[in-house]
C-alpha positions as a printed NumPy array, in Angstrom:
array([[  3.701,  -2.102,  -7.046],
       [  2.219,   0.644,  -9.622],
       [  0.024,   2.927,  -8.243],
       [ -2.918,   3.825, -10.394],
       [ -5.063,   6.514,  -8.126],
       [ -4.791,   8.592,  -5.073],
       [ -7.196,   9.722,  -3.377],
       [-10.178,   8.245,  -5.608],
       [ -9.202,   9.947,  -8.505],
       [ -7.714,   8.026, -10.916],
       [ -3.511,   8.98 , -12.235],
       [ -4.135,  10.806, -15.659],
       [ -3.126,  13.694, -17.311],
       [ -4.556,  16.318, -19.705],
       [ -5.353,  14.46 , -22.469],
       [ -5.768,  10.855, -21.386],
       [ -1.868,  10.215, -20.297],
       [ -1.268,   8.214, -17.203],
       [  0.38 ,   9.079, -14.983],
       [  0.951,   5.961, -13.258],
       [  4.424,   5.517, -11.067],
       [  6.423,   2.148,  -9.938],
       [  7.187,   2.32 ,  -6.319],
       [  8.336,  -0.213,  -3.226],
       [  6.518,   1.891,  -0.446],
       [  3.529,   4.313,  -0.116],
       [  3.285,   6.797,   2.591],
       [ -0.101,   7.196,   4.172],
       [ -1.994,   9.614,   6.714],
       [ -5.419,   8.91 ,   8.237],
       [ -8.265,   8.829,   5.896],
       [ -5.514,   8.698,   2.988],
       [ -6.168,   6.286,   0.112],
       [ -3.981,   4.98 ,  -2.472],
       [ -5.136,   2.524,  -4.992],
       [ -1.893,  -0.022,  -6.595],
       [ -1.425,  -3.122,  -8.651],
       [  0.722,  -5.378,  -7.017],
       [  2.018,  -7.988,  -9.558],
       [  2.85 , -11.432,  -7.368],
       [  4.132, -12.944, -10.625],
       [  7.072, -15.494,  -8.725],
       [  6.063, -15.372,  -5.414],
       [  5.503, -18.023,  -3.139],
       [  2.021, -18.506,  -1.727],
       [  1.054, -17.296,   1.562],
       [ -0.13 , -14.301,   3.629],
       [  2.259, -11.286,   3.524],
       [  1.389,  -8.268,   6.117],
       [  1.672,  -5.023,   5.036],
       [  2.369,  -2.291,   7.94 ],
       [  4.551,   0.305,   9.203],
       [  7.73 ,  -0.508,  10.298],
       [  8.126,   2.369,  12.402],
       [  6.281,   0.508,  15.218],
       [  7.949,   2.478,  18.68 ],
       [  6.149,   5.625,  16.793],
       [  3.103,   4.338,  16.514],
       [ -0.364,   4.525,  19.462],
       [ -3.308,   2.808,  20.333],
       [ -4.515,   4.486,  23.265],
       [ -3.667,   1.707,  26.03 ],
       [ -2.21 ,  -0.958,  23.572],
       [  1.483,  -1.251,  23.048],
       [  0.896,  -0.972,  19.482],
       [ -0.933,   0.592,  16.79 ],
       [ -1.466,   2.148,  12.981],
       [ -2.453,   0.666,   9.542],
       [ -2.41 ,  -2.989,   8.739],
       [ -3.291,  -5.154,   5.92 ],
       [ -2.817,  -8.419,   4.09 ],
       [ -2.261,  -9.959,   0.999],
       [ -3.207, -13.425,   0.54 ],
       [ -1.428, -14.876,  -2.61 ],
       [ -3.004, -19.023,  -3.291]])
């Protein structure tokens, strides 16, 4: 994925450059945002989750588990 903007400010320099970066993970707090591409050129369709996989460190007051979740639906 490239990310493009953090924080709703979009990845450019002085002078127009961007500043855009290639990555295979983002690291998010609470009330972080990060806007990526994702390019899905070759892969199959269906619903891929997107979470943390650090799941014993993560709470939901009285629910075993917890944190950020999301999912991309590729047709």
């Amino acid at each position: 994925m490239k990310v493009v903007g953090t924080g709703a400010h979009i990845l450019r320099g002085p002078g127009g450059a961007n500043l855009y970066y290639d990555t295979n993970s983002v690291t998010l707090g609470g009330g972080e945002a990060v806007d990526v591409l994702i390019d899905t050129t070759g892969v199959a369709a269906g619903t891929y989750l997107l979470y943390s996989t650090n799941l014993e460190a993560l709470s939901n007051g009285a629910e075993d588990f917890g944190g950020m979740m999301t999912e991309i639906v590729i047709h």
